[in-house]
mmCIF file of C-alpha atoms and ligand atoms in Angstrom:
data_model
loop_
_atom_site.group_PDB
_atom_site.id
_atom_site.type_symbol
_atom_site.label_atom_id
_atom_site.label_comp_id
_atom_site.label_asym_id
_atom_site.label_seq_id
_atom_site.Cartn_x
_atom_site.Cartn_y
_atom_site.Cartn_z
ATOM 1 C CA UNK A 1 14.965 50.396 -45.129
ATOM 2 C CA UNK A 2 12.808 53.365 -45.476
ATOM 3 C CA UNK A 3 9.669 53.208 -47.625
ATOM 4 C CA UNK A 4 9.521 56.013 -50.366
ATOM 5 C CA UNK A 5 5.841 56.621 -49.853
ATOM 6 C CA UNK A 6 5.400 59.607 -51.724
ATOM 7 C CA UNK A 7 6.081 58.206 -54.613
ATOM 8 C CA UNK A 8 4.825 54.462 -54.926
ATOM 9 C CA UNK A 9 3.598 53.376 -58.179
ATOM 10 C CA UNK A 10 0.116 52.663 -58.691
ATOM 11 C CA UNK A 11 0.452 49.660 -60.625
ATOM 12 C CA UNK A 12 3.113 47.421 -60.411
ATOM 13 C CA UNK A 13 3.730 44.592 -63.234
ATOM 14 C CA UNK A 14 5.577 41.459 -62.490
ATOM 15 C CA UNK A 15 7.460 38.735 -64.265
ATOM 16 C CA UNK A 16 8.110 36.235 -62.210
ATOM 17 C CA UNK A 17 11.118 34.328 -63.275
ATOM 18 C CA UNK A 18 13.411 32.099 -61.946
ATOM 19 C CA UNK A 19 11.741 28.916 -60.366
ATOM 20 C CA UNK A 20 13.422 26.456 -62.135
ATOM 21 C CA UNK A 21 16.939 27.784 -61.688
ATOM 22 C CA UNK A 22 16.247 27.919 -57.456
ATOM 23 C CA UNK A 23 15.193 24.772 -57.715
ATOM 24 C CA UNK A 24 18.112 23.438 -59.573
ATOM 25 C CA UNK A 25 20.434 25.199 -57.253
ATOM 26 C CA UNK A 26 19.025 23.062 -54.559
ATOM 27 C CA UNK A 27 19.135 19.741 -56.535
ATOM 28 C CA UNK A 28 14.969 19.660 -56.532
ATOM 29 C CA UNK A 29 12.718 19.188 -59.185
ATOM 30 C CA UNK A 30 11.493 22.699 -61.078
ATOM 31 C CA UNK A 31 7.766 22.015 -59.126
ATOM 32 C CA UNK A 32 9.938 22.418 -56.061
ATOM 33 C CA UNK A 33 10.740 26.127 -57.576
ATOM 34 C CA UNK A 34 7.158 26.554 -59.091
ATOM 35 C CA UNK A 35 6.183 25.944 -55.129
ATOM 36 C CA UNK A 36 7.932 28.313 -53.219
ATOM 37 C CA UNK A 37 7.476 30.750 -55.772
ATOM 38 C CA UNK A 38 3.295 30.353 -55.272
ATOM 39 C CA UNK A 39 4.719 31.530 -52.121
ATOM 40 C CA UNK A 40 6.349 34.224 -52.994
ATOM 41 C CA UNK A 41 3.144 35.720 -54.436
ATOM 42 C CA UNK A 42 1.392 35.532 -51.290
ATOM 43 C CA UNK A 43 3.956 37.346 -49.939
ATOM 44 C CA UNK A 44 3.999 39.915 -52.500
ATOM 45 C CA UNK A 45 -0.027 40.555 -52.539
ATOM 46 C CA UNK A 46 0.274 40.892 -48.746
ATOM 47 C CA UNK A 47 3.005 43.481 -48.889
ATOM 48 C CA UNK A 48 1.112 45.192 -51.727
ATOM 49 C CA UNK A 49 -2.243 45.620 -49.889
ATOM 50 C CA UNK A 50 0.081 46.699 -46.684
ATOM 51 C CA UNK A 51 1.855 49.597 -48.272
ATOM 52 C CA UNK A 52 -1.061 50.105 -50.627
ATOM 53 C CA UNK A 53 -0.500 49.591 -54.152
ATOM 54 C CA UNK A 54 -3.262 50.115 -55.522
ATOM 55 C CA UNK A 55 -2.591 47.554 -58.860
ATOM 56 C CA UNK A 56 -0.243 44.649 -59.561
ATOM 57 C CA UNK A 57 -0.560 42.394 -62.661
ATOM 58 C CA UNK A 58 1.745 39.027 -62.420
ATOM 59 C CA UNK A 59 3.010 36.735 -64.907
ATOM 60 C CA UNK A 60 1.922 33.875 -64.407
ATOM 61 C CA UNK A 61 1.778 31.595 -67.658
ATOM 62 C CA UNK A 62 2.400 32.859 -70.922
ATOM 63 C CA UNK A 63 0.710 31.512 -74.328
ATOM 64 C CA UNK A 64 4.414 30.365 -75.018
ATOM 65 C CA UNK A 65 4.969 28.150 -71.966
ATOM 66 C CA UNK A 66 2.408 25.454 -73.308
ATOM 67 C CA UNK A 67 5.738 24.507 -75.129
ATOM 68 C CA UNK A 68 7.556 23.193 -71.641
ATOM 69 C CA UNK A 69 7.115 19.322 -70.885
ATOM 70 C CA UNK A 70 3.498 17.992 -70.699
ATOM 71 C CA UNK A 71 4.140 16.907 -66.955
ATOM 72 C CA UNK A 72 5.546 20.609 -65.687
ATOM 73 C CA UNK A 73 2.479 22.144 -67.410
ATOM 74 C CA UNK A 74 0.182 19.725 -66.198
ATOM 75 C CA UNK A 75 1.901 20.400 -62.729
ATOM 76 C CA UNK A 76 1.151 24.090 -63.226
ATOM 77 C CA UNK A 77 -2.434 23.966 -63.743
ATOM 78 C CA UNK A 78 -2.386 22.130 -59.905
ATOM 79 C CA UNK A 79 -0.965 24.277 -58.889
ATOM 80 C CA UNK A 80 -2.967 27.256 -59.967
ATOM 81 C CA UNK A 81 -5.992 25.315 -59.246
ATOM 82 C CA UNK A 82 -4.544 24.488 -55.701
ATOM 83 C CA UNK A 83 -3.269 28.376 -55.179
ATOM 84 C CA UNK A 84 -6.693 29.342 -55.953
ATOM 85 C CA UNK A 85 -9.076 27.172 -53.449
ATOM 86 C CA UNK A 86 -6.531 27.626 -50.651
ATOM 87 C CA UNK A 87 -6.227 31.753 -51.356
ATOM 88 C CA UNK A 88 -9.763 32.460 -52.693
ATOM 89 C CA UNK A 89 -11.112 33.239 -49.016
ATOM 90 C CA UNK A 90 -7.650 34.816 -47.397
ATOM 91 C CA UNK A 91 -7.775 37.297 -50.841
ATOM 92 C CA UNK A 92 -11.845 38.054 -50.069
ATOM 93 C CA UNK A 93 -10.881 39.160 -46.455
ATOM 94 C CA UNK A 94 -8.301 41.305 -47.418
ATOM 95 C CA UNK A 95 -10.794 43.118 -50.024
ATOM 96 C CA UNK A 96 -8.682 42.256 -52.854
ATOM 97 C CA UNK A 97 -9.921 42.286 -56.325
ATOM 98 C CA UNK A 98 -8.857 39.091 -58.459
ATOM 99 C CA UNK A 99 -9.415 38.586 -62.077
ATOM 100 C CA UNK A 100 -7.197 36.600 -64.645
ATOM 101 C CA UNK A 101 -6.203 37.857 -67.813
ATOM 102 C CA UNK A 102 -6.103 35.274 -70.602
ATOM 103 C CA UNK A 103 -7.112 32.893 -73.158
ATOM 104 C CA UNK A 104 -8.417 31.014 -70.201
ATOM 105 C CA UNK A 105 -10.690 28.722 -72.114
ATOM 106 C CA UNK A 106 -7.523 26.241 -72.960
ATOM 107 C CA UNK A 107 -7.467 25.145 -69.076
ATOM 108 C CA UNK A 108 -9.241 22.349 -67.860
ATOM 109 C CA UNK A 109 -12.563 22.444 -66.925
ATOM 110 C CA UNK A 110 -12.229 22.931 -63.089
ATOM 111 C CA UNK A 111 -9.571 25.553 -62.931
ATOM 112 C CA UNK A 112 -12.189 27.864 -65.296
ATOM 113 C CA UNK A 113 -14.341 26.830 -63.333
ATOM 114 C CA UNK A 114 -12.514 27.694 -59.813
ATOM 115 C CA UNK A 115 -11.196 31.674 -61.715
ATOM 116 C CA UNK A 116 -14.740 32.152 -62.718
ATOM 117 C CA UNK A 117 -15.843 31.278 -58.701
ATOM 118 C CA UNK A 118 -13.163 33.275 -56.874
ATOM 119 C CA UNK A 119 -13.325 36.612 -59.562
ATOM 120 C CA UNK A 120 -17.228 36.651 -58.399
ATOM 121 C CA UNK A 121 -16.653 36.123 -54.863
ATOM 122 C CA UNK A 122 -14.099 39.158 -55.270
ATOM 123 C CA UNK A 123 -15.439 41.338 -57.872
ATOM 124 C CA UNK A 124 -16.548 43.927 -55.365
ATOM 125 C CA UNK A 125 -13.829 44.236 -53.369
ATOM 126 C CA UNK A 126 -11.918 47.716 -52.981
ATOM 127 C CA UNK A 127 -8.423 46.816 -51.947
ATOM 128 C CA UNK A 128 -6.238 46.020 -53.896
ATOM 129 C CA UNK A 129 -6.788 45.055 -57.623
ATOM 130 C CA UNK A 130 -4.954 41.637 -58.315
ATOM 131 C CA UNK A 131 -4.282 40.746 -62.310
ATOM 132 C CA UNK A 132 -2.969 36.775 -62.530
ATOM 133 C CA UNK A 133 -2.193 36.803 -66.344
ATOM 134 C CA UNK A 134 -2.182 33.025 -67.628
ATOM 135 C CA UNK A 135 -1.923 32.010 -70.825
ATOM 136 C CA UNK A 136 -1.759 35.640 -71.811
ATOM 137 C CA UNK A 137 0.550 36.680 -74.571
ATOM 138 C CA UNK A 138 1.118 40.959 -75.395
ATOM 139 C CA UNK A 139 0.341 39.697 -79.607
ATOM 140 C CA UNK A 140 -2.740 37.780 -78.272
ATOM 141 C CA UNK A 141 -3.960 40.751 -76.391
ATOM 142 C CA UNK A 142 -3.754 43.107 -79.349
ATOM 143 C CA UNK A 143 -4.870 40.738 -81.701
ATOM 144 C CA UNK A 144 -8.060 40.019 -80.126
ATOM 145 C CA UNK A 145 -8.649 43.712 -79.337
ATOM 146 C CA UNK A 146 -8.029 44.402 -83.367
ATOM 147 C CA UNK A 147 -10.662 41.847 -83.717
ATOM 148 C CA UNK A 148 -13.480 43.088 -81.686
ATOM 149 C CA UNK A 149 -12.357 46.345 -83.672
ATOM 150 C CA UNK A 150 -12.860 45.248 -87.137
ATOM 151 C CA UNK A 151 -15.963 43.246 -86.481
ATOM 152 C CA UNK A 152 -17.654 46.735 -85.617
ATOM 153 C CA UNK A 153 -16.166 48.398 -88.532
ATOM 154 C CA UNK A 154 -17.654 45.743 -90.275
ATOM 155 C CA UNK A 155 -21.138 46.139 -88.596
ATOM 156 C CA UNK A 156 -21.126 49.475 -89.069
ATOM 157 C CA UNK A 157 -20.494 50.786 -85.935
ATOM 158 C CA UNK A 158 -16.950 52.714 -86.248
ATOM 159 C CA UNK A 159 -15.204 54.430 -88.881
ATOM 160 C CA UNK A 160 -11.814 53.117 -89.550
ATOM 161 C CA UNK A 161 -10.532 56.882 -89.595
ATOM 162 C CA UNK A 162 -11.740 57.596 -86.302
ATOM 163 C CA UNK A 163 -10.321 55.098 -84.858
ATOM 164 C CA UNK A 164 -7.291 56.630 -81.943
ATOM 165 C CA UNK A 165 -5.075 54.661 -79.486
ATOM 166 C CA UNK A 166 -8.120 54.685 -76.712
ATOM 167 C CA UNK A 167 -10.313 52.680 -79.044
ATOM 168 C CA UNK A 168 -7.582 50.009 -79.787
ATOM 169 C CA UNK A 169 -6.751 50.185 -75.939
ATOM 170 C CA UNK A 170 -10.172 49.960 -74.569
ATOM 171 C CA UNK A 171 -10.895 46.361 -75.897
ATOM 172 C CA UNK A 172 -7.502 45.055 -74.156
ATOM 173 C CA UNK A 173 -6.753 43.060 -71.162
ATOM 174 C CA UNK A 174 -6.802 45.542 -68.274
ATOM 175 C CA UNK A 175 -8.789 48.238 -69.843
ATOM 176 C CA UNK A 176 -9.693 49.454 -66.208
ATOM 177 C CA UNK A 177 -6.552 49.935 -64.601
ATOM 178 C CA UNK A 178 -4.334 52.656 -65.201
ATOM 179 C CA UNK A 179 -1.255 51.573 -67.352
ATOM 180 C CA UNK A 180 2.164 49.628 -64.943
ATOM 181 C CA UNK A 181 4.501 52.378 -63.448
ATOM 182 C CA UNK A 182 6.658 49.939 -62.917
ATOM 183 C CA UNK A 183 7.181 46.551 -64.377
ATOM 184 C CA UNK A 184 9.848 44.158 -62.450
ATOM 185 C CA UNK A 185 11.454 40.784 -63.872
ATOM 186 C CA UNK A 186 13.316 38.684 -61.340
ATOM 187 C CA UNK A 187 15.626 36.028 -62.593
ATOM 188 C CA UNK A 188 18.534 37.853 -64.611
ATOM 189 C CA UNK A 189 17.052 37.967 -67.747
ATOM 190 C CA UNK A 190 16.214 41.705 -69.328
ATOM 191 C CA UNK A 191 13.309 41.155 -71.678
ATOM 192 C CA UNK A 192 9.702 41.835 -71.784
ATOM 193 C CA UNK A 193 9.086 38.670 -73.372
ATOM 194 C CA UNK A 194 5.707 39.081 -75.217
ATOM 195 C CA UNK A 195 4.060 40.224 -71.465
ATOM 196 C CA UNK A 196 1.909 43.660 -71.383
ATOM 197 C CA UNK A 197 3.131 44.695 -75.086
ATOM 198 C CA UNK A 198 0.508 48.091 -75.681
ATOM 199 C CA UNK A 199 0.373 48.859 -71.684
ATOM 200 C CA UNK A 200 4.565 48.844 -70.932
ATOM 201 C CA UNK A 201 4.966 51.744 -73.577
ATOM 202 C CA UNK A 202 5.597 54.239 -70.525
ATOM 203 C CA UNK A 203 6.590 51.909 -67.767
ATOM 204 C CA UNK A 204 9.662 52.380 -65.786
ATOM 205 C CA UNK A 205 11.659 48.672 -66.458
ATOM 206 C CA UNK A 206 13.413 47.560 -63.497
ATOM 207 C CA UNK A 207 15.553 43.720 -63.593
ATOM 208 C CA UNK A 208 16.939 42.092 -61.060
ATOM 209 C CA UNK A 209 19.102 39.010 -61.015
ATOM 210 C CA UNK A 210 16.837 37.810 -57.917
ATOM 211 C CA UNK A 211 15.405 34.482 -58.310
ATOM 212 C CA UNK A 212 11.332 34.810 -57.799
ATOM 213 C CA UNK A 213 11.219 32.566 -54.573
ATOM 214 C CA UNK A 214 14.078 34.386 -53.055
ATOM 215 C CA UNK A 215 12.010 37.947 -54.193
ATOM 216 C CA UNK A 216 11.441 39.187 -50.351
ATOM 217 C CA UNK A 217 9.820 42.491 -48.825
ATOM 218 C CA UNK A 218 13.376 43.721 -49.098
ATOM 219 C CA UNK A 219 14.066 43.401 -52.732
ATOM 220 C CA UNK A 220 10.781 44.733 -53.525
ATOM 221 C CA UNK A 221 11.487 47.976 -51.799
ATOM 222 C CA UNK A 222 15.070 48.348 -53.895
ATOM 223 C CA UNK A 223 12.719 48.348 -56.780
ATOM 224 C CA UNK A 224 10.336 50.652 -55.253
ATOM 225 C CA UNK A 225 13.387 52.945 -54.033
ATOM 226 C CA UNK A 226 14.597 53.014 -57.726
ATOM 227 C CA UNK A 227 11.295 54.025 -59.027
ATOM 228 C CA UNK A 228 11.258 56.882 -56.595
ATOM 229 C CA UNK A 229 14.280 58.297 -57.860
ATOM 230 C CA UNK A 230 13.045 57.949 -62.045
ATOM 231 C CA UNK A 231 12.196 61.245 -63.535
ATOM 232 C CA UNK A 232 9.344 59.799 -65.878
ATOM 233 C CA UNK A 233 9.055 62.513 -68.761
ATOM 234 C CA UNK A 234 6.282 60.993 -70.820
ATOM 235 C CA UNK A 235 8.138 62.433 -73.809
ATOM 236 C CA UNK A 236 8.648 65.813 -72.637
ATOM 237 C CA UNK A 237 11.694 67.710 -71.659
ATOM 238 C CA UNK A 238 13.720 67.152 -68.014
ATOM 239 C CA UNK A 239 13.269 71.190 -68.036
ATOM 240 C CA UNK A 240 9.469 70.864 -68.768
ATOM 241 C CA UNK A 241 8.824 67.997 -65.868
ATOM 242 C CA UNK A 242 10.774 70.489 -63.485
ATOM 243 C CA UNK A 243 8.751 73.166 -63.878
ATOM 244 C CA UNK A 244 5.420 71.474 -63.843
ATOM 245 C CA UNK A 245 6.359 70.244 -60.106
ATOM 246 C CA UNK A 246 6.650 73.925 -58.983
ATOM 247 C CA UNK A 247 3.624 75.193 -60.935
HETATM 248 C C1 FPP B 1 9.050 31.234 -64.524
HETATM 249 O O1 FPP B 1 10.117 30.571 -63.918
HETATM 250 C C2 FPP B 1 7.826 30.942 -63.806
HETATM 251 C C3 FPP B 1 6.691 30.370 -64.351
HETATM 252 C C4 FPP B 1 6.556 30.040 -65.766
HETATM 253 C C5 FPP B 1 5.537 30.047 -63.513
HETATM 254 C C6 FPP B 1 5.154 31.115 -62.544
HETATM 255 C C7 FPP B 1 4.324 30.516 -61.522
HETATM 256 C C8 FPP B 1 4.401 30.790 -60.210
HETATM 257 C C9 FPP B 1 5.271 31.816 -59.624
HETATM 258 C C10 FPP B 1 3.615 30.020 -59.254
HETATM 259 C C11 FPP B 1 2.178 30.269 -59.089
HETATM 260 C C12 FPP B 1 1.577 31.545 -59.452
HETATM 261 C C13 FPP B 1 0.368 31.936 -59.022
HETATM 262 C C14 FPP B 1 -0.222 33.211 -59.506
HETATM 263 C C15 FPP B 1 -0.429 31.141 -58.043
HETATM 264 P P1 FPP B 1 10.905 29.493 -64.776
HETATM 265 O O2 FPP B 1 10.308 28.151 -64.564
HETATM 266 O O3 FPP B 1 10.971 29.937 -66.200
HETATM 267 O O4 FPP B 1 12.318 29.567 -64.114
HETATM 268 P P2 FPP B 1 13.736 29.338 -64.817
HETATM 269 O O5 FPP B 1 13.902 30.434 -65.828
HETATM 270 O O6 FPP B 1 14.683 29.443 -63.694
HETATM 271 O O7 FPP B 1 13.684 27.954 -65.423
#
């Protein structure tokens, strides 16, 4: 399969569903899934600094999944804590840039303590730019930007009526990085469910009924391929984006 490098998105968004479900298939517990899915993200940030994407934000946890049984959540957190001291030094070499996106401050003690290590030892890194979003929720995001908003219209500092979209999006989660081309869900379902709610407004949406751990090079260039061929319009005409590529 032939890479359509011309036109790769710059930042590709992920939901990664489906661990439980490849798990059940194969009569093993959903940590079994949760497992070779941490897998699967290796995989993916290795064939995203390869073919140079320049951005890719994954789902990790969302502020909803606090609602799954105490022991899978508590199993989670392991395992993030776990993903993180075994990747923190392959993730330096390869001049990748992580930093989570969250209400992180609900995690135990050494897993804030582990994101805070790794996003110094990577902050100046020029490779790729890695976004883990964990307990993250779209409403959260905007909420807490509308905050840090209205406590400066408060202070004084802004004038409601001046306020445009660039204020609101300049206090959210992933204020420097250019919004997702392309935003991918494995695992069937066709939802956004309450992921990047401000930053998807333009993104090409592309499902797949692919579980996460089974998510290979191969599938990820189908997506890619189908983003290639998207005219993305951006609210203008087919006509207009036409003629802009041969002016
Ligand atoms: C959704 O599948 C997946 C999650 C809620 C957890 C995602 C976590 C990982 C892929 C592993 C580690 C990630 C990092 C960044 C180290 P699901 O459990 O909802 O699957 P189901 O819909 O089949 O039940």
């Amino acid at each position: 399969m032939t890479l359509p490098l011309a036109n790769l998105p710059r930042h590709v968004a992920i939901i990664m569903d489906g661990n439980g479900r490849w798990a059940k298939k194969r009569l093993l517990p959903r940590y079994a899934g949760h497992t070779a899915g941490t897998e699967t993200v290796r995989k993916v940030v290795q064939f995203c600094t390869e073919i140079g994407i320049e951005c890719l934000t994954l789902f990790a946890f969302s502020s909803e999944n606090w609602r799954r049984p105490e022991r899978e959540v508590g199993m989670l957190m392991d395992l993030f804590l776990n993903a993180l001291q075994r990747e923190a030094n392959r993730l330096h070499k390869n001049n990748v840039q992580l930093r989570i996106i969250g209400e992180r401050s609900a995690f135990p003690q050494k897993l804030q303590d582990k994101i805070q290590q790794v996003e110094e030892l990577t902050a100046s890194n020029t490779g790729l730019k890695l976004r883990v979003a964990a307990n993250y929720g779209g409403r959260w995001d905007l909420v807490q930007a509308f905050q840090k908003l209205a406590l400066q219209a408060q202070a004084g500092l802004l004038n409601p009526q001046n306020m445009t979209a660039n204020s609101l999006a300049e206090h959210l989660a992933l204020n420097d990085l250019p919004e997702p081309d392309l935003f991918i869900r494995t695992g069937g379902e066709r939802r956004i469910s309450n992921f990047l709610l401000w930053q998807l407004a333009y993104t090409e949406l592309y499902f797949t009924e692919v579980l996460w751990p089974d998510f290979d090079r191969e599938n990820f260039q189908l997506a890619l391929q189908d983003f290639a061929s998207r005219q993305r319009r951006f609210g203008r005409t087919g006509d207009q984006v036409e003629q802009n590529k041969t002016c």
